[in-house]
């Protein structure tokens, strides 16, 4: 018979359980009821300007997110600039990249005591890059060169995306505190909103936005020209260079001082044994911003550039064209495959050829590799500058605004953040033969299904339908053109078919954005779509 547990241990366990229950208490809900704010506060690194960050639950996706709050004491000043704040955040929601922390939703909350901007961001549970580097050094381990290259590539991939926007988006606060790492090695940049939002606010509303350089321990991340009117994307390159140096040496010693000195930085640079790595970092830390290379050109530097393996190229090609294939195509192909068949053969003179068979391939490893490529861990940024979608006109310095009468603006629809991995389309004539009846079955990346039905009118176009799907938040904005092209080819095919005969078509689509005006009942995934 087991001895009873000591009373102090049981008491400690009860206290921990009580604390855990308290932290999971729901303090507040979003207006739509989707996000629930918990009592537990989270540390997402040095996120300037945030008075509080709480852990929250996304009740639709079943995942944890971060509930961020910006507080404003001057209620009247806030109300005067409310429209500008809304416009900025509406555009920030559009920033979508696998290596950037996603901003899902925002809303404004005003009361007599003050005002708040509340916005929901992706939760990166593994913590900041600085925390990871400290743990690595504590375990007396050195940074793996391959991991360093992979992280640099991911950070530069995000910066290249931001800098390629029109106008360019400057991060302005890139430190090892605002870079996060997932358990699978995926790097994500946070705090992208800060510089854009603080620059858009007038002086009387900037009080809650803490200046980045108030943190003495992070001063070395900012170049000499920081804060000048003419600073540009080179600011981020300098900060990236300092992050790359810190990743290589794990920590830049400060000799007990809270501020990292130039001598400590010089010692860290000289400690690098790889001359290519040292030269790479030095060109990023050039004092003259004009001499710093762009984020995209740094991806071609000899320390990072490599000829991608055929396996990686094939994986990207597979994912890019996944909409042309069934959902479980990998599983079905492997089941039907002869494991003794020859996968590849290397001829050798005067000797038998060297052969690889399918039995030598681990299909579980293949699934994991495809998932990592899909998540952005192995980006293909060394080929050409893939420019992002046209972004935020509002993120440019605004022209002189004309005085206009305020009109009530409707509550914006929730934008769909999930991608679609498969789409099936069924098109049939209605009973009266007067219209086509369209049914779309969408399989989202979280494996949930969504069915949309719609009676086509003669005036409907594929572009309009795709735009409405985006506007009403059913599907992702990034795939609007793919959906429009897909629908256009489908409409053309069926309208040329013999009248009076029911037609059926099925196709796979990698991602579809958008939505049409719909009526949705709770718990029902079938949406009845109606023309505008």
Short mmCIF file of C-alpha atoms in Angstrom, two decimals:
data_model
loop_
_atom_site.label_atom_id
_atom_site.label_comp_id
_atom_site.label_asym_id
_atom_site.label_seq_id
_atom_site.Cartn_x
_atom_site.Cartn_y
_atom_site.Cartn_z
CA UNK A 1 0.00 0.00 0.00
CA UNK A 2 1.42 3.36 -1.08
CA UNK A 3 2.24 5.85 1.63
CA UNK A 4 0.04 8.98 1.71
CA UNK A 5 1.53 12.08 0.15
CA UNK A 6 2.94 14.64 2.58
CA UNK A 7 0.50 17.44 3.36
CA UNK A 8 2.80 20.26 2.13
CA UNK A 9 3.12 18.61 -1.31
CA UNK A 10 -0.65 18.20 -1.65
CA UNK A 11 -1.13 21.82 -0.61
CA UNK A 12 1.37 23.02 -3.21
CA UNK A 13 -0.34 20.99 -5.93
CA UNK A 14 -3.75 22.43 -4.96
CA UNK A 15 -2.30 25.94 -5.10
CA UNK A 16 -0.91 25.30 -8.59
CA UNK A 17 -4.27 23.94 -9.75
CA UNK A 18 -6.06 26.99 -8.31
CA UNK A 19 -3.61 29.33 -10.05
CA UNK A 20 -4.09 27.46 -13.35
CA UNK A 21 -7.87 27.78 -13.04
CA UNK A 22 -7.58 31.49 -12.24
CA UNK A 23 -5.39 32.08 -15.31
CA UNK A 24 -7.93 30.37 -17.57
CA UNK A 25 -10.78 32.59 -16.36
CA UNK A 26 -12.46 34.50 -19.19
CA UNK A 27 -12.13 38.24 -18.50
CA UNK A 28 -13.59 39.64 -21.70
CA UNK A 29 -14.90 38.67 -25.14
CA UNK A 30 -14.55 40.31 -28.53
CA UNK A 31 -17.72 41.96 -29.91
CA UNK A 32 -18.20 39.01 -32.29
CA UNK A 33 -17.65 36.47 -29.51
CA UNK A 34 -14.86 34.69 -31.35
CA UNK A 35 -11.93 35.70 -29.13
CA UNK A 36 -11.96 35.25 -25.34
CA UNK A 37 -9.45 37.14 -23.19
CA UNK A 38 -7.94 35.18 -20.32
CA UNK A 39 -6.37 36.37 -17.09
CA UNK A 40 -2.95 34.96 -18.01
CA UNK A 41 -0.57 37.61 -19.34
CA UNK A 42 2.04 36.60 -21.91
CA UNK A 43 5.45 37.99 -22.71
CA UNK A 44 5.87 38.39 -26.45
CA UNK A 45 9.20 40.14 -26.10
CA UNK A 46 9.87 43.85 -26.32
CA UNK A 47 6.65 44.89 -28.00
CA UNK A 48 6.81 48.68 -27.71
CA UNK A 49 3.67 50.60 -26.79
CA UNK A 50 1.63 47.67 -25.49
CA UNK A 51 0.27 48.24 -22.02
CA UNK A 52 -0.96 44.67 -21.71
CA UNK A 53 -0.84 41.41 -23.64
CA UNK A 54 -3.05 38.52 -22.58
CA UNK A 55 -3.43 34.97 -23.71
CA UNK A 56 -6.76 34.46 -25.49
CA UNK A 57 -8.66 31.66 -27.17
CA UNK A 58 -9.88 31.64 -30.74
CA UNK A 59 -13.15 29.74 -30.27
CA UNK A 60 -13.56 29.11 -34.00
CA UNK A 61 -10.11 27.65 -34.68
CA UNK A 62 -9.55 26.22 -31.20
CA UNK A 63 -6.08 27.78 -30.92
CA UNK A 64 -4.45 30.24 -28.54
CA UNK A 65 -3.83 33.80 -29.70
CA UNK A 66 -2.57 37.02 -28.13
CA UNK A 67 -4.96 39.77 -27.02
CA UNK A 68 -3.08 43.10 -27.30
CA UNK A 69 -4.28 46.40 -25.84
CA UNK A 70 -3.22 49.98 -26.54
CA UNK A 71 -4.67 52.47 -24.04
CA UNK A 72 -5.37 56.16 -24.68
CA UNK A 73 -6.23 58.52 -21.85
CA UNK A 74 -7.39 61.46 -23.98
CA UNK A 75 -10.84 60.32 -25.12
CA UNK A 76 -11.53 63.42 -27.26
CA UNK A 77 -8.21 63.27 -29.11
CA UNK A 78 -8.78 59.57 -29.74
CA UNK A 79 -12.26 60.18 -31.16
CA UNK A 80 -10.90 62.87 -33.51
CA UNK A 81 -8.48 60.38 -35.10
CA UNK A 82 -10.61 57.24 -34.82
CA UNK A 83 -11.11 56.94 -38.57
CA UNK A 84 -7.37 57.12 -39.28
CA UNK A 85 -6.65 54.44 -36.65
CA UNK A 86 -9.25 52.15 -38.22
CA UNK A 87 -7.85 52.64 -41.71
CA UNK A 88 -4.29 51.82 -40.60
CA UNK A 89 -5.30 48.61 -38.86
CA UNK A 90 -7.54 47.52 -41.73
CA UNK A 91 -4.49 47.64 -43.98
CA UNK A 92 -2.21 45.93 -41.45
CA UNK A 93 -4.57 42.94 -41.40
CA UNK A 94 -3.67 42.43 -45.08
CA UNK A 95 0.02 41.84 -44.32
CA UNK A 96 0.33 38.07 -44.76
CA UNK A 97 3.65 36.20 -44.88
CA UNK A 98 4.70 32.89 -43.29
CA UNK A 99 7.59 34.60 -41.47
CA UNK A 100 5.56 37.50 -40.07
CA UNK A 101 3.33 37.30 -36.98
CA UNK A 102 -0.20 37.54 -38.33
CA UNK A 103 -2.56 40.28 -37.15
CA UNK A 104 -5.98 38.62 -37.27
CA UNK A 105 -8.48 41.22 -36.11
CA UNK A 106 -8.82 44.60 -34.39
CA UNK A 107 -11.55 46.74 -32.87
CA UNK A 108 -11.86 50.01 -30.96
CA UNK A 109 -13.32 50.35 -27.48
CA UNK A 110 -14.13 53.75 -26.02
CA UNK A 111 -15.51 54.59 -22.58
CA UNK A 112 -15.66 57.62 -20.31
CA UNK A 113 -12.43 56.62 -18.59
CA UNK A 114 -10.45 56.29 -21.83
CA UNK A 115 -10.12 54.44 -25.09
CA UNK A 116 -8.45 51.24 -26.27
CA UNK A 117 -7.30 49.70 -29.50
CA UNK A 118 -7.54 45.93 -29.13
CA UNK A 119 -6.01 43.65 -31.72
CA UNK A 120 -5.54 39.90 -31.95
CA UNK A 121 -2.23 38.48 -33.13
CA UNK A 122 -0.79 35.03 -33.67
CA UNK A 123 0.64 33.38 -30.54
CA UNK A 124 4.20 32.06 -30.85
CA UNK A 125 4.47 29.72 -27.90
CA UNK A 126 8.21 28.97 -28.11
CA UNK A 127 9.22 32.52 -27.19
CA UNK A 128 11.59 35.10 -28.59
CA UNK A 129 14.87 34.53 -30.36
CA UNK A 130 16.72 36.16 -27.46
CA UNK A 131 15.22 33.67 -25.02
CA UNK A 132 16.21 30.77 -27.26
CA UNK A 133 19.79 32.02 -27.62
CA UNK A 134 20.13 32.40 -23.85
CA UNK A 135 18.94 28.81 -23.30
CA UNK A 136 21.37 27.56 -25.95
CA UNK A 137 24.31 29.34 -24.33
CA UNK A 138 23.28 28.15 -20.88
CA UNK A 139 23.54 24.58 -22.13
CA UNK A 140 27.08 25.34 -23.36
CA UNK A 141 26.16 24.75 -26.97
CA UNK A 142 27.35 26.62 -30.05
CA UNK A 143 25.09 27.84 -32.83
CA UNK A 144 24.79 25.40 -35.70
CA UNK A 145 25.89 27.09 -38.93
CA UNK A 146 23.09 25.49 -40.95
CA UNK A 147 20.45 26.68 -38.48
CA UNK A 148 21.98 30.19 -38.57
CA UNK A 149 21.71 30.27 -42.38
CA UNK A 150 18.13 28.99 -42.32
CA UNK A 151 17.08 31.62 -39.78
CA UNK A 152 18.81 34.44 -41.67
CA UNK A 153 17.06 33.34 -44.86
CA UNK A 154 13.65 33.39 -43.18
CA UNK A 155 14.18 36.83 -41.63
CA UNK A 156 15.40 38.24 -44.95
CA UNK A 157 12.42 36.61 -46.67
CA UNK A 158 10.08 38.60 -44.40
CA UNK A 159 12.07 41.84 -44.79
CA UNK A 160 12.18 41.42 -48.57
CA UNK A 161 8.39 41.05 -48.55
CA UNK A 162 7.88 44.18 -46.42
CA UNK A 163 10.38 46.29 -48.36
CA UNK A 164 8.85 45.23 -51.72
CA UNK A 165 5.45 46.65 -50.76
CA UNK A 166 4.37 49.89 -52.34
CA UNK A 167 5.19 52.01 -50.41
CA UNK A 168 7.86 49.96 -48.57
CA UNK A 169 6.96 48.88 -45.05
CA UNK A 170 9.83 49.61 -42.66
CA UNK A 171 9.81 47.48 -39.52
CA UNK A 172 11.85 49.94 -37.47
CA UNK A 173 12.06 47.78 -34.34
CA UNK A 174 13.83 44.59 -35.41
CA UNK A 175 15.63 43.07 -32.43
CA UNK A 176 16.07 39.58 -31.02
CA UNK A 177 13.12 40.43 -28.75
CA UNK A 178 10.73 41.00 -31.65
CA UNK A 179 11.80 37.90 -33.60
CA UNK A 180 10.12 34.67 -32.49
CA UNK A 181 10.86 31.03 -33.13
CA UNK A 182 8.44 28.13 -33.32
CA UNK A 183 9.22 24.64 -32.05
CA UNK A 184 9.71 23.45 -35.66
CA UNK A 185 12.34 26.11 -36.43
CA UNK A 186 9.99 28.54 -38.16
CA UNK A 187 11.01 32.17 -37.62
CA UNK A 188 8.38 34.90 -37.30
CA UNK A 189 8.86 38.66 -37.05
CA UNK A 190 6.56 40.52 -34.67
CA UNK A 191 5.77 44.18 -33.95
CA UNK A 192 5.43 45.07 -37.66
CA UNK A 193 2.52 47.34 -36.76
CA UNK A 194 4.46 49.61 -34.39
CA UNK A 195 6.28 52.06 -36.67
CA UNK A 196 3.37 52.37 -39.10
CA UNK A 197 0.87 53.04 -36.33
CA UNK A 198 3.06 55.45 -34.36
CA UNK A 199 3.93 57.45 -37.50
CA UNK A 200 0.24 57.74 -38.40
CA UNK A 201 -0.69 59.21 -35.02
CA UNK A 202 -0.46 62.92 -34.25
CA UNK A 203 1.66 64.11 -31.35
CA UNK A 204 -1.27 64.36 -28.93
CA UNK A 205 -1.94 60.62 -29.26
CA UNK A 206 1.59 59.24 -29.22
CA UNK A 207 1.99 59.08 -25.45
CA UNK A 208 1.15 55.37 -25.13
CA UNK A 209 3.56 54.42 -27.93
CA UNK A 210 6.82 53.88 -26.10
CA UNK A 211 9.90 54.78 -28.10
CA UNK A 212 11.93 51.76 -29.12
CA UNK A 213 15.21 53.33 -28.10
CA UNK A 214 14.08 53.77 -24.48
CA UNK A 215 15.32 50.21 -23.96
CA UNK A 216 19.03 50.72 -23.24
CA UNK A 217 19.83 47.06 -23.77
CA UNK A 218 18.54 47.28 -27.36
CA UNK A 219 20.19 50.52 -28.44
CA UNK A 220 22.85 48.67 -30.42
CA UNK A 221 20.20 47.31 -32.80
CA UNK A 222 19.50 50.78 -34.22
CA UNK A 223 21.77 52.52 -36.76
CA UNK A 224 23.21 56.02 -36.34
CA UNK A 225 20.64 57.56 -38.72
CA UNK A 226 17.66 56.07 -36.88
CA UNK A 227 14.84 58.55 -36.34
CA UNK A 228 15.92 60.94 -39.06
CA UNK A 229 13.32 62.01 -41.60
CA UNK A 230 15.23 60.41 -44.46
CA UNK A 231 15.76 56.98 -42.90
CA UNK A 232 14.54 54.07 -45.00
CA UNK A 233 14.71 50.32 -45.42
CA UNK A 234 18.45 50.38 -44.63
CA UNK A 235 17.41 50.81 -40.97
CA UNK A 236 16.08 47.25 -40.98
CA UNK A 237 19.23 45.93 -42.66
CA UNK A 238 21.42 47.31 -39.86
CA UNK A 239 19.12 45.79 -37.23
CA UNK A 240 19.14 42.48 -39.09
CA UNK A 241 22.96 42.52 -39.18
CA UNK A 242 23.06 42.92 -35.41
CA UNK A 243 20.54 40.09 -35.00
CA UNK A 244 22.65 37.88 -37.29
CA UNK A 245 25.73 38.66 -35.18
CA UNK A 246 23.89 37.84 -31.97
CA UNK A 247 22.61 34.57 -33.47
CA UNK A 248 26.16 33.61 -34.47
CA UNK A 249 27.77 34.28 -31.07
CA UNK A 250 24.62 33.59 -28.95
CA UNK A 251 25.14 36.71 -26.84
CA UNK A 252 26.96 40.03 -27.19
CA UNK A 253 28.59 40.65 -23.82
CA UNK A 254 27.93 44.00 -22.18
CA UNK A 255 30.50 43.81 -19.32
CA UNK A 256 27.80 44.23 -16.72
CA UNK A 257 26.50 47.41 -18.31
CA UNK A 258 22.88 47.51 -19.43
CA UNK A 259 24.00 48.97 -22.74
CA UNK A 260 26.04 46.97 -25.27
CA UNK A 261 29.18 48.92 -26.15
CA UNK A 262 30.98 49.27 -29.49
CA UNK A 263 33.91 47.33 -27.99
CA UNK A 264 31.64 44.38 -27.16
CA UNK A 265 30.26 44.40 -30.71
CA UNK A 266 33.79 44.49 -32.16
CA UNK A 267 34.84 41.55 -29.96
CA UNK A 268 31.82 39.57 -31.14
CA UNK A 269 32.66 40.27 -34.79
CA UNK A 270 36.28 39.24 -34.39
CA UNK A 271 35.26 36.01 -32.68
CA UNK A 272 33.63 34.76 -35.90
CA UNK A 273 35.77 32.08 -37.50
CA UNK A 274 33.96 32.04 -40.86
CA UNK A 275 35.27 34.92 -43.04
CA UNK A 276 32.18 34.83 -45.28
CA UNK A 277 29.89 35.15 -42.25
CA UNK A 278 31.99 38.03 -40.91
CA UNK A 279 31.91 39.85 -44.25
CA UNK A 280 28.15 39.29 -44.54
CA UNK A 281 27.49 40.85 -41.13
CA UNK A 282 29.90 43.74 -41.68
CA UNK A 283 28.18 44.83 -44.89
CA UNK A 284 24.87 44.97 -43.00
CA UNK A 285 26.43 47.08 -40.22
CA UNK A 286 27.94 49.68 -42.55
CA UNK A 287 27.71 53.17 -41.02
CA UNK A 288 26.64 54.65 -44.35
CA UNK A 289 23.06 53.44 -45.08
CA UNK A 290 23.69 53.75 -48.82
CA UNK A 291 26.34 51.02 -48.59
CA UNK A 292 24.04 48.48 -46.97
CA UNK A 293 22.62 45.95 -49.44
CA UNK A 294 18.91 45.30 -49.81
CA UNK A 295 17.21 42.36 -48.09
CA UNK A 296 16.67 40.61 -51.40
CA UNK A 297 20.28 41.01 -52.56
CA UNK A 298 21.53 39.62 -49.23
CA UNK A 299 19.79 36.36 -50.08
CA UNK A 300 22.30 36.01 -52.94
CA UNK A 301 25.32 36.51 -50.67
CA UNK A 302 27.70 33.55 -50.86
CA UNK A 303 27.24 32.73 -47.18
CA UNK A 304 23.51 32.10 -47.73
CA UNK A 305 23.10 31.33 -51.40
CA UNK A 306 22.94 27.71 -52.40
CA UNK A 307 21.63 25.79 -55.35
CA UNK A 308 18.41 24.32 -54.08
CA UNK A 309 18.08 20.56 -54.13
CA UNK A 310 15.77 18.92 -56.61
CA UNK A 311 13.77 17.66 -53.63
CA UNK A 312 13.10 21.21 -52.39
CA UNK A 313 12.24 22.49 -55.87
CA UNK A 314 9.83 19.58 -56.37
CA UNK A 315 8.22 20.24 -52.97
CA UNK A 316 7.59 23.90 -53.82
CA UNK A 317 6.22 22.91 -57.22
CA UNK A 318 3.93 20.34 -55.59
CA UNK A 319 2.57 22.83 -53.06
CA UNK A 320 2.15 25.58 -55.65
CA UNK A 321 0.04 23.27 -57.83
CA UNK A 322 -1.69 21.36 -55.08
CA UNK A 323 -5.04 22.74 -56.18
CA UNK A 324 -4.76 20.51 -59.26
CA UNK A 325 -4.56 17.34 -57.16
CA UNK A 326 -6.85 15.45 -54.78
CA UNK A 327 -6.45 16.18 -51.08
CA UNK A 328 -4.85 12.83 -50.17
CA UNK A 329 -2.80 12.45 -53.33
CA UNK A 330 0.46 11.61 -51.48
CA UNK A 331 -1.17 8.85 -49.45
CA UNK A 332 -2.95 7.37 -52.46
CA UNK A 333 0.17 7.43 -54.62
CA UNK A 334 2.29 5.73 -51.97
CA UNK A 335 -0.29 2.98 -51.50
CA UNK A 336 -0.31 2.18 -55.22
CA UNK A 337 3.47 2.36 -55.55
CA UNK A 338 5.69 -0.66 -56.10
CA UNK A 339 8.31 -0.26 -53.38
CA UNK A 340 10.78 -2.39 -55.37
CA UNK A 341 10.53 -0.15 -58.42
CA UNK A 342 13.56 1.97 -59.35
CA UNK A 343 13.19 5.62 -58.38
CA UNK A 344 16.44 6.88 -59.92
CA UNK A 345 19.43 5.39 -61.65
CA UNK A 346 22.97 6.67 -62.04
CA UNK A 347 24.84 5.04 -64.98
CA UNK A 348 28.47 4.13 -64.33
CA UNK A 349 30.96 3.06 -67.07
CA UNK A 350 32.04 -0.56 -66.92
CA UNK A 351 30.06 -1.06 -63.72
CA UNK A 352 26.43 -1.78 -62.88
CA UNK A 353 24.32 1.38 -62.51
CA UNK A 354 23.70 2.82 -59.05
CA UNK A 355 20.00 2.52 -58.26
CA UNK A 356 17.62 3.96 -55.66
CA UNK A 357 14.33 2.24 -55.01
CA UNK A 358 11.11 3.60 -53.51
CA UNK A 359 11.61 1.32 -50.49
CA UNK A 360 14.55 3.55 -49.50
CA UNK A 361 12.28 6.62 -49.17
CA UNK A 362 10.62 7.40 -45.84
CA UNK A 363 7.12 8.62 -46.63
CA UNK A 364 6.59 9.91 -43.09
CA UNK A 365 9.65 12.11 -43.52
CA UNK A 366 8.25 13.24 -46.87
CA UNK A 367 4.99 14.38 -45.25
CA UNK A 368 6.89 16.32 -42.58
CA UNK A 369 9.15 17.91 -45.20
CA UNK A 370 6.16 19.02 -47.28
CA UNK A 371 4.55 20.49 -44.14
CA UNK A 372 7.75 22.41 -43.29
CA UNK A 373 7.96 23.80 -46.84
CA UNK A 374 4.28 24.75 -46.70
CA UNK A 375 4.86 26.57 -43.38
CA UNK A 376 7.69 28.66 -44.82
CA UNK A 377 10.72 27.08 -43.16
CA UNK A 378 12.45 26.56 -46.53
CA UNK A 379 11.57 29.58 -48.69
CA UNK A 380 12.68 29.81 -52.33
CA UNK A 381 13.89 33.40 -52.24
CA UNK A 382 17.05 32.91 -54.31
CA UNK A 383 15.38 32.91 -57.70
CA UNK A 384 13.51 36.13 -58.33
CA UNK A 385 11.94 38.89 -56.34
CA UNK A 386 8.42 37.64 -55.77
CA UNK A 387 6.63 40.87 -55.04
CA UNK A 388 3.75 40.77 -52.59
CA UNK A 389 0.25 41.90 -53.31
CA UNK A 390 -0.29 45.61 -53.59
CA UNK A 391 -0.52 46.81 -50.07
CA UNK A 392 -1.73 49.65 -48.03
CA UNK A 393 -2.17 52.84 -49.85
CA UNK A 394 -2.82 54.24 -46.39
CA UNK A 395 0.63 53.19 -45.21
CA UNK A 396 2.13 55.89 -47.39
CA UNK A 397 2.37 59.41 -45.95
CA UNK A 398 -1.21 60.66 -46.47
CA UNK A 399 -1.85 63.69 -48.71
CA UNK A 400 -3.62 66.72 -47.34
CA UNK A 401 -6.97 65.43 -46.22
CA UNK A 402 -10.00 67.39 -47.27
CA UNK A 403 -12.62 68.03 -44.65
CA UNK A 404 -15.54 65.73 -45.19
CA UNK A 405 -18.70 64.87 -43.38
CA UNK A 406 -18.47 61.73 -41.34
CA UNK A 407 -20.81 58.93 -42.26
CA UNK A 408 -21.38 55.84 -40.17
CA UNK A 409 -19.20 52.96 -41.34
CA UNK A 410 -20.47 49.40 -41.06
CA UNK A 411 -18.66 46.87 -38.92
CA UNK A 412 -16.01 45.24 -41.14
CA UNK A 413 -16.39 41.55 -41.88
CA UNK A 414 -13.95 39.09 -40.36
CA UNK A 415 -11.31 38.30 -42.94
CA UNK A 416 -10.57 34.64 -43.60
CA UNK A 417 -7.02 33.73 -42.56
CA UNK A 418 -7.09 30.06 -43.56
CA UNK A 419 -6.07 28.85 -46.99
CA UNK A 420 -8.03 26.31 -49.01
CA UNK A 421 -6.16 23.16 -49.93
CA UNK A 422 -8.84 21.69 -52.18
CA UNK A 423 -11.91 22.87 -54.04
CA UNK A 424 -14.61 20.93 -55.83
CA UNK A 425 -17.00 22.66 -58.21
CA UNK A 426 -20.37 21.36 -59.36
CA UNK A 427 -22.38 23.29 -61.97
CA UNK A 428 -25.88 22.28 -63.07
CA UNK A 429 -28.82 23.77 -64.90
CA UNK A 430 -31.78 24.77 -62.75
CA UNK A 431 -35.09 23.01 -63.33
CA UNK A 432 -36.46 25.88 -65.40
CA UNK A 433 -33.27 25.85 -67.51
CA UNK A 434 -33.00 29.59 -66.99
CA UNK A 435 -30.00 29.69 -64.67
CA UNK A 436 -26.94 27.73 -63.64
CA UNK A 437 -26.72 26.44 -60.06
CA UNK A 438 -23.15 26.60 -58.68
CA UNK A 439 -21.92 24.56 -55.71
CA UNK A 440 -18.42 25.00 -54.28
CA UNK A 441 -17.03 22.59 -51.71
CA UNK A 442 -13.95 24.02 -50.02
CA UNK A 443 -11.55 22.07 -47.84
CA UNK A 444 -9.68 24.46 -45.57
CA UNK A 445 -6.11 23.93 -44.41
CA UNK A 446 -7.41 22.87 -40.98
CA UNK A 447 -9.41 20.10 -42.77
CA UNK A 448 -12.77 21.77 -42.09
CA UNK A 449 -15.19 21.82 -45.02
CA UNK A 450 -17.28 24.73 -46.26
CA UNK A 451 -20.01 24.41 -48.88
CA UNK A 452 -21.23 27.41 -50.85
CA UNK A 453 -24.20 27.40 -53.23
CA UNK A 454 -25.22 30.13 -55.61
CA UNK A 455 -27.66 30.66 -58.50
CA UNK A 456 -25.76 32.38 -61.28
CA UNK A 457 -27.34 35.30 -63.09
CA UNK A 458 -26.50 36.26 -66.70
CA UNK A 459 -24.74 39.37 -65.40
CA UNK A 460 -22.49 37.54 -62.93
CA UNK A 461 -18.77 37.38 -63.67
CA UNK A 462 -16.05 35.23 -62.12
CA UNK A 463 -14.15 38.34 -61.00
CA UNK A 464 -17.18 39.78 -59.20
CA UNK A 465 -17.92 36.52 -57.42
CA UNK A 466 -14.31 36.14 -56.29
CA UNK A 467 -14.25 39.75 -55.07
CA UNK A 468 -17.43 39.23 -53.05
CA UNK A 469 -16.07 36.06 -51.49
CA UNK A 470 -13.06 38.10 -50.33
CA UNK A 471 -15.15 41.04 -49.17
CA UNK A 472 -17.48 39.02 -46.99
CA UNK A 473 -14.66 37.10 -45.34
CA UNK A 474 -15.33 33.53 -46.39
CA UNK A 475 -11.98 33.02 -48.11
CA UNK A 476 -8.43 34.31 -48.20
CA UNK A 477 -7.58 37.47 -50.11
CA UNK A 478 -4.32 36.07 -51.48
CA UNK A 479 -6.08 33.62 -53.77
CA UNK A 480 -8.71 35.85 -55.33
CA UNK A 481 -7.12 35.75 -58.77
CA UNK A 482 -6.79 31.96 -58.69
CA UNK A 483 -10.47 31.63 -57.86
CA UNK A 484 -11.50 34.08 -60.57
CA UNK A 485 -9.43 32.20 -63.16
CA UNK A 486 -10.82 28.87 -62.02
CA UNK A 487 -14.44 30.06 -62.14
CA UNK A 488 -13.93 31.74 -65.51
CA UNK A 489 -12.69 28.51 -67.09
CA UNK A 490 -15.54 26.57 -65.47
CA UNK A 491 -18.21 29.01 -66.69
CA UNK A 492 -16.78 28.98 -70.21
CA UNK A 493 -16.81 25.21 -70.33
CA UNK A 494 -20.41 24.80 -69.21
CA UNK A 495 -21.93 27.69 -71.10
CA UNK A 496 -20.56 26.17 -74.28
CA UNK A 497 -22.07 22.79 -73.44
CA UNK A 498 -25.33 21.55 -74.92
CA UNK A 499 -28.32 23.33 -73.36
CA UNK A 500 -30.71 21.20 -71.37
CA UNK A 501 -28.11 18.61 -70.31
CA UNK A 502 -26.84 18.63 -66.72
CA UNK A 503 -23.11 19.03 -66.48
CA UNK A 504 -20.72 18.13 -63.68
CA UNK A 505 -17.17 19.22 -63.15
CA UNK A 506 -14.69 18.64 -60.40
CA UNK A 507 -11.35 20.35 -60.00
CA UNK A 508 -8.87 20.86 -57.22
CA UNK A 509 -7.92 24.36 -56.18
CA UNK A 510 -4.99 25.16 -53.90
CA UNK A 511 -6.56 28.28 -52.36
CA UNK A 512 -9.65 30.28 -52.83
CA UNK A 513 -10.31 33.64 -51.25
CA UNK A 514 -13.49 35.43 -50.62
CA UNK A 515 -17.19 35.14 -50.22
CA UNK A 516 -20.56 36.18 -51.44
CA UNK A 517 -23.45 37.58 -49.50
CA UNK A 518 -24.43 34.69 -47.32
CA UNK A 519 -26.75 33.60 -44.56
CA UNK A 520 -25.05 31.36 -42.02
CA UNK A 521 -26.78 29.50 -39.21
CA UNK A 522 -24.70 28.61 -36.12
CA UNK A 523 -23.15 25.19 -36.43
CA UNK A 524 -24.07 24.86 -40.10
CA UNK A 525 -21.31 24.79 -42.71
CA UNK A 526 -23.64 25.05 -45.71
CA UNK A 527 -24.01 28.63 -46.87
CA UNK A 528 -26.76 29.84 -49.17
CA UNK A 529 -25.20 32.55 -51.33
CA UNK A 530 -27.34 35.17 -52.99
CA UNK A 531 -26.48 37.60 -55.75
CA UNK A 532 -25.90 41.24 -54.80
#
